[in-house]
Structures are given as structure tokens and as C-alpha cells.
Short mmCIF file of N, CA and C in Angstrom, two decimals:
data_model
loop_
_atom_site.label_atom_id
_atom_site.label_comp_id
_atom_site.label_asym_id
_atom_site.label_seq_id
_atom_site.Cartn_x
_atom_site.Cartn_y
_atom_site.Cartn_z
N UNK A 1 -0.16 8.45 -9.46
CA UNK A 1 -1.33 8.12 -8.69
C UNK A 1 -0.85 7.74 -7.30
N UNK A 2 -1.32 8.45 -6.28
CA UNK A 2 -0.89 8.17 -4.91
C UNK A 2 -2.04 7.54 -4.13
N UNK A 3 -1.78 6.41 -3.51
CA UNK A 3 -2.76 5.72 -2.68
C UNK A 3 -2.44 6.04 -1.22
N UNK A 4 -3.41 6.53 -0.50
CA UNK A 4 -3.25 6.84 0.92
C UNK A 4 -4.40 6.18 1.67
N UNK A 5 -4.19 4.94 2.06
CA UNK A 5 -5.22 4.13 2.73
C UNK A 5 -4.81 3.99 4.19
N UNK A 6 -5.53 4.63 5.07
CA UNK A 6 -5.20 4.60 6.50
C UNK A 6 -6.24 3.78 7.24
N UNK A 7 -5.88 2.68 7.68
CA UNK A 7 -4.73 1.82 7.44
C UNK A 7 -5.24 0.45 7.07
N UNK A 8 -4.67 -0.20 6.03
CA UNK A 8 -5.11 -1.56 5.72
C UNK A 8 -4.96 -2.47 6.93
N UNK A 9 -6.01 -3.14 7.28
CA UNK A 9 -5.97 -4.04 8.43
C UNK A 9 -6.31 -3.38 9.75
N UNK A 10 -6.62 -2.10 9.72
CA UNK A 10 -6.99 -1.39 10.94
C UNK A 10 -5.79 -0.77 11.64
N UNK A 11 -6.03 -0.28 12.83
CA UNK A 11 -4.96 0.35 13.60
C UNK A 11 -4.99 1.86 13.54
N UNK A 12 -6.04 2.42 12.96
CA UNK A 12 -6.16 3.87 12.89
C UNK A 12 -6.86 4.42 14.11
N UNK A 13 -7.36 5.64 13.98
CA UNK A 13 -8.01 6.33 15.10
C UNK A 13 -9.29 5.64 15.55
N UNK A 14 -9.98 4.97 14.63
CA UNK A 14 -11.22 4.28 14.97
C UNK A 14 -10.95 2.78 15.05
N UNK A 15 -10.92 2.21 16.25
CA UNK A 15 -10.60 0.79 16.38
C UNK A 15 -11.64 -0.13 15.75
N UNK A 16 -12.82 0.38 15.41
CA UNK A 16 -13.85 -0.44 14.80
C UNK A 16 -13.70 -0.59 13.29
N UNK A 17 -12.73 0.12 12.70
CA UNK A 17 -12.53 0.05 11.25
C UNK A 17 -11.35 -0.85 10.92
N UNK A 18 -11.45 -1.54 9.81
CA UNK A 18 -10.35 -2.39 9.35
C UNK A 18 -10.68 -3.85 9.52
N UNK A 19 -10.28 -4.63 8.52
CA UNK A 19 -10.49 -6.07 8.55
C UNK A 19 -9.17 -6.77 8.25
N UNK A 20 -9.03 -7.98 8.73
CA UNK A 20 -7.78 -8.73 8.60
C UNK A 20 -7.33 -8.90 7.15
N UNK A 21 -8.27 -9.02 6.21
CA UNK A 21 -7.90 -9.26 4.82
C UNK A 21 -7.55 -7.99 4.04
N UNK A 22 -7.56 -6.85 4.67
CA UNK A 22 -7.30 -5.60 3.95
C UNK A 22 -5.86 -5.50 3.46
N UNK A 23 -4.91 -6.13 4.13
CA UNK A 23 -3.54 -6.13 3.63
C UNK A 23 -3.45 -6.78 2.26
N UNK A 24 -4.11 -7.92 2.11
CA UNK A 24 -4.18 -8.59 0.81
C UNK A 24 -4.94 -7.74 -0.19
N UNK A 25 -6.01 -7.10 0.26
CA UNK A 25 -6.80 -6.24 -0.63
C UNK A 25 -5.99 -5.04 -1.11
N UNK A 26 -5.13 -4.51 -0.25
CA UNK A 26 -4.26 -3.40 -0.63
C UNK A 26 -3.35 -3.82 -1.78
N UNK A 27 -2.73 -4.98 -1.65
CA UNK A 27 -1.84 -5.49 -2.69
C UNK A 27 -2.62 -5.72 -3.99
N UNK A 28 -3.80 -6.30 -3.90
CA UNK A 28 -4.63 -6.53 -5.08
C UNK A 28 -5.00 -5.21 -5.75
N UNK A 29 -5.37 -4.21 -4.95
CA UNK A 29 -5.70 -2.89 -5.49
C UNK A 29 -4.53 -2.33 -6.29
N UNK A 30 -3.33 -2.38 -5.72
CA UNK A 30 -2.15 -1.83 -6.40
C UNK A 30 -1.88 -2.60 -7.69
N UNK A 31 -1.95 -3.92 -7.63
CA UNK A 31 -1.68 -4.73 -8.82
C UNK A 31 -2.70 -4.46 -9.93
N UNK A 32 -3.97 -4.37 -9.57
CA UNK A 32 -5.00 -4.11 -10.58
C UNK A 32 -4.92 -2.69 -11.12
N UNK A 33 -4.60 -1.74 -10.25
CA UNK A 33 -4.41 -0.36 -10.69
C UNK A 33 -3.26 -0.28 -11.67
N UNK A 34 -2.15 -0.91 -11.33
CA UNK A 34 -0.97 -0.91 -12.20
C UNK A 34 -1.32 -1.51 -13.57
N UNK A 35 -2.03 -2.62 -13.59
CA UNK A 35 -2.42 -3.27 -14.85
C UNK A 35 -3.32 -2.36 -15.69
N UNK A 36 -4.27 -1.70 -15.05
CA UNK A 36 -5.19 -0.81 -15.77
C UNK A 36 -4.44 0.40 -16.34
N UNK A 37 -3.52 0.95 -15.57
CA UNK A 37 -2.76 2.09 -16.06
C UNK A 37 -1.85 1.69 -17.21
N UNK A 38 -1.24 0.52 -17.11
CA UNK A 38 -0.39 0.03 -18.19
C UNK A 38 -1.20 -0.17 -19.47
N UNK A 39 -2.42 -0.70 -19.33
CA UNK A 39 -3.29 -0.94 -20.48
C UNK A 39 -3.68 0.36 -21.18
N UNK A 40 -3.61 1.48 -20.47
CA UNK A 40 -3.96 2.77 -21.07
C UNK A 40 -2.92 3.24 -22.07
N UNK A 41 -1.72 2.65 -22.00
CA UNK A 41 -0.66 3.04 -22.92
C UNK A 41 0.13 4.25 -22.48
N UNK A 42 -0.20 4.80 -21.34
CA UNK A 42 0.53 5.96 -20.81
C UNK A 42 1.35 5.54 -19.61
N UNK A 43 2.40 6.30 -19.33
CA UNK A 43 3.25 6.02 -18.17
C UNK A 43 2.74 6.79 -16.95
N UNK A 44 2.62 6.09 -15.86
CA UNK A 44 2.19 6.69 -14.60
C UNK A 44 3.11 6.21 -13.49
N UNK A 45 3.34 7.06 -12.51
CA UNK A 45 3.96 6.63 -11.26
C UNK A 45 2.84 6.18 -10.34
N UNK A 46 3.07 5.08 -9.66
CA UNK A 46 2.12 4.61 -8.65
C UNK A 46 2.87 4.65 -7.32
N UNK A 47 2.34 5.42 -6.39
CA UNK A 47 2.98 5.60 -5.09
C UNK A 47 1.97 5.32 -3.98
N UNK A 48 2.50 5.15 -2.78
CA UNK A 48 1.61 4.93 -1.64
C UNK A 48 2.22 5.55 -0.39
N UNK A 49 1.38 6.17 0.39
CA UNK A 49 1.75 6.63 1.73
C UNK A 49 1.31 5.52 2.68
N UNK A 50 2.26 4.99 3.45
CA UNK A 50 1.96 3.82 4.29
C UNK A 50 2.36 4.08 5.74
N UNK A 51 1.64 3.44 6.64
CA UNK A 51 2.00 3.50 8.05
C UNK A 51 3.35 2.85 8.27
N UNK A 52 4.19 3.46 9.09
CA UNK A 52 5.54 2.94 9.27
C UNK A 52 5.76 2.24 10.61
N UNK A 53 4.76 2.21 11.45
CA UNK A 53 4.89 1.50 12.73
C UNK A 53 4.86 -0.01 12.46
N UNK A 54 5.62 -0.81 13.22
CA UNK A 54 5.67 -2.25 12.97
C UNK A 54 4.30 -2.92 12.91
N UNK A 55 3.37 -2.55 13.72
CA UNK A 55 2.05 -3.16 13.70
C UNK A 55 1.28 -2.90 12.42
N UNK A 56 1.62 -1.82 11.73
CA UNK A 56 0.96 -1.49 10.46
C UNK A 56 1.69 -2.13 9.28
N UNK A 57 3.00 -2.10 9.31
CA UNK A 57 3.79 -2.71 8.24
C UNK A 57 3.51 -4.20 8.13
N UNK A 58 3.39 -4.85 9.26
CA UNK A 58 3.20 -6.31 9.29
C UNK A 58 1.89 -6.77 8.68
N UNK A 59 0.93 -5.89 8.52
CA UNK A 59 -0.39 -6.27 8.02
C UNK A 59 -0.48 -6.33 6.49
N UNK A 60 0.57 -5.88 5.81
CA UNK A 60 0.55 -5.84 4.35
C UNK A 60 1.71 -6.67 3.79
N UNK A 61 1.44 -7.60 2.89
CA UNK A 61 2.51 -8.41 2.29
C UNK A 61 3.23 -7.63 1.18
N UNK A 62 4.04 -6.65 1.59
CA UNK A 62 4.70 -5.77 0.63
C UNK A 62 5.58 -6.52 -0.37
N UNK A 63 6.15 -7.64 0.03
CA UNK A 63 7.04 -8.39 -0.86
C UNK A 63 6.34 -8.75 -2.17
N UNK A 64 5.04 -8.98 -2.12
CA UNK A 64 4.29 -9.32 -3.34
C UNK A 64 4.28 -8.16 -4.34
N UNK A 65 4.44 -6.94 -3.85
CA UNK A 65 4.43 -5.78 -4.75
C UNK A 65 5.76 -5.60 -5.47
N UNK A 66 6.80 -6.28 -4.99
CA UNK A 66 8.13 -6.07 -5.54
C UNK A 66 8.76 -7.37 -6.03
N UNK A 67 7.95 -8.38 -6.32
CA UNK A 67 8.47 -9.66 -6.80
C UNK A 67 9.13 -9.52 -8.16
N UNK A 68 8.59 -8.68 -9.00
CA UNK A 68 9.14 -8.46 -10.34
C UNK A 68 9.89 -7.13 -10.33
N UNK A 69 11.22 -7.20 -10.23
CA UNK A 69 12.02 -5.97 -10.13
C UNK A 69 11.88 -5.09 -11.36
N UNK A 70 11.60 -5.68 -12.52
CA UNK A 70 11.45 -4.91 -13.75
C UNK A 70 10.12 -4.17 -13.81
N UNK A 71 9.15 -4.61 -13.03
CA UNK A 71 7.82 -3.98 -13.03
C UNK A 71 7.24 -4.02 -11.62
N UNK A 72 7.79 -3.21 -10.72
CA UNK A 72 7.28 -3.23 -9.34
C UNK A 72 5.86 -2.68 -9.26
N UNK A 73 5.14 -3.10 -8.24
CA UNK A 73 3.79 -2.60 -8.04
C UNK A 73 3.77 -1.12 -7.70
N UNK A 74 4.74 -0.70 -6.90
CA UNK A 74 4.83 0.71 -6.49
C UNK A 74 6.16 1.28 -6.96
N UNK A 75 6.12 2.52 -7.43
CA UNK A 75 7.35 3.21 -7.82
C UNK A 75 8.01 3.86 -6.61
N UNK A 76 7.20 4.39 -5.72
CA UNK A 76 7.70 5.05 -4.51
C UNK A 76 6.80 4.71 -3.34
N UNK A 77 7.40 4.62 -2.16
CA UNK A 77 6.65 4.39 -0.93
C UNK A 77 7.02 5.51 0.03
N UNK A 78 6.02 6.19 0.56
CA UNK A 78 6.23 7.28 1.51
C UNK A 78 5.81 6.82 2.90
N UNK A 79 6.74 6.83 3.83
CA UNK A 79 6.45 6.37 5.19
C UNK A 79 5.78 7.48 5.99
N UNK A 80 4.61 7.18 6.53
CA UNK A 80 3.91 8.13 7.41
C UNK A 80 4.50 7.94 8.81
N UNK A 81 5.41 8.81 9.16
CA UNK A 81 6.13 8.65 10.43
C UNK A 81 5.45 9.33 11.61
N UNK A 82 4.31 9.96 11.38
CA UNK A 82 3.64 10.62 12.50
C UNK A 82 2.98 9.62 13.44
N UNK A 83 3.01 8.33 13.11
CA UNK A 83 2.45 7.31 13.99
C UNK A 83 3.47 6.84 15.03
N UNK A 84 4.68 7.33 14.95
CA UNK A 84 5.74 6.88 15.85
C UNK A 84 5.85 7.81 17.05
N UNK A 85 6.26 7.25 18.14
CA UNK A 85 6.47 8.05 19.35
C UNK A 85 7.50 7.35 20.21
N UNK A 86 8.03 8.09 21.17
CA UNK A 86 8.97 7.47 22.11
C UNK A 86 10.39 7.84 21.88
#
């Protein structure tokens, strides 16, 4: 299951979209998705495509997704590097 949320906390093409609490909501979404998939009894990969610019990374508390090394929130993280320039 791949989550592609552009972008938690805003910073996308439309400056009117995004709220400050979306970083926390992103983490909650991943944690609840992981729990629901585990409850199904089947194995799933949970991945996310995330903004890689510092202003986007800083809006999400990623450390919370990897606190338990035996059961991380995300299996893979794909950096969207098209937001970088210079």
C-alpha cells in the first residue's frame, strides 16, 4: 500500500491547502493503516512517497514511525526529489 499525500502541512502548488496538524495526521494514518492491515492476518508492505525538501520533511514527525525497529510504520520511503532545485 503506497501513500502519496502531497503535502502534509502544506507547501504544494496551492498555498491555500494544508494545515499545521497534518504532519501528526500523516503519522496517525500510517499507524492506523498498519494496525488494520496487521489485523487482516496478511502481510503487506506500507510505503510512502514524501517530499524531500527541508521545509516538507520538517512538517512530519517521522521518528514516531520508526520507534519500534521490529515493526516500523513504513517499510519503504520514496523521496520525491522533483521539489528540489538549484
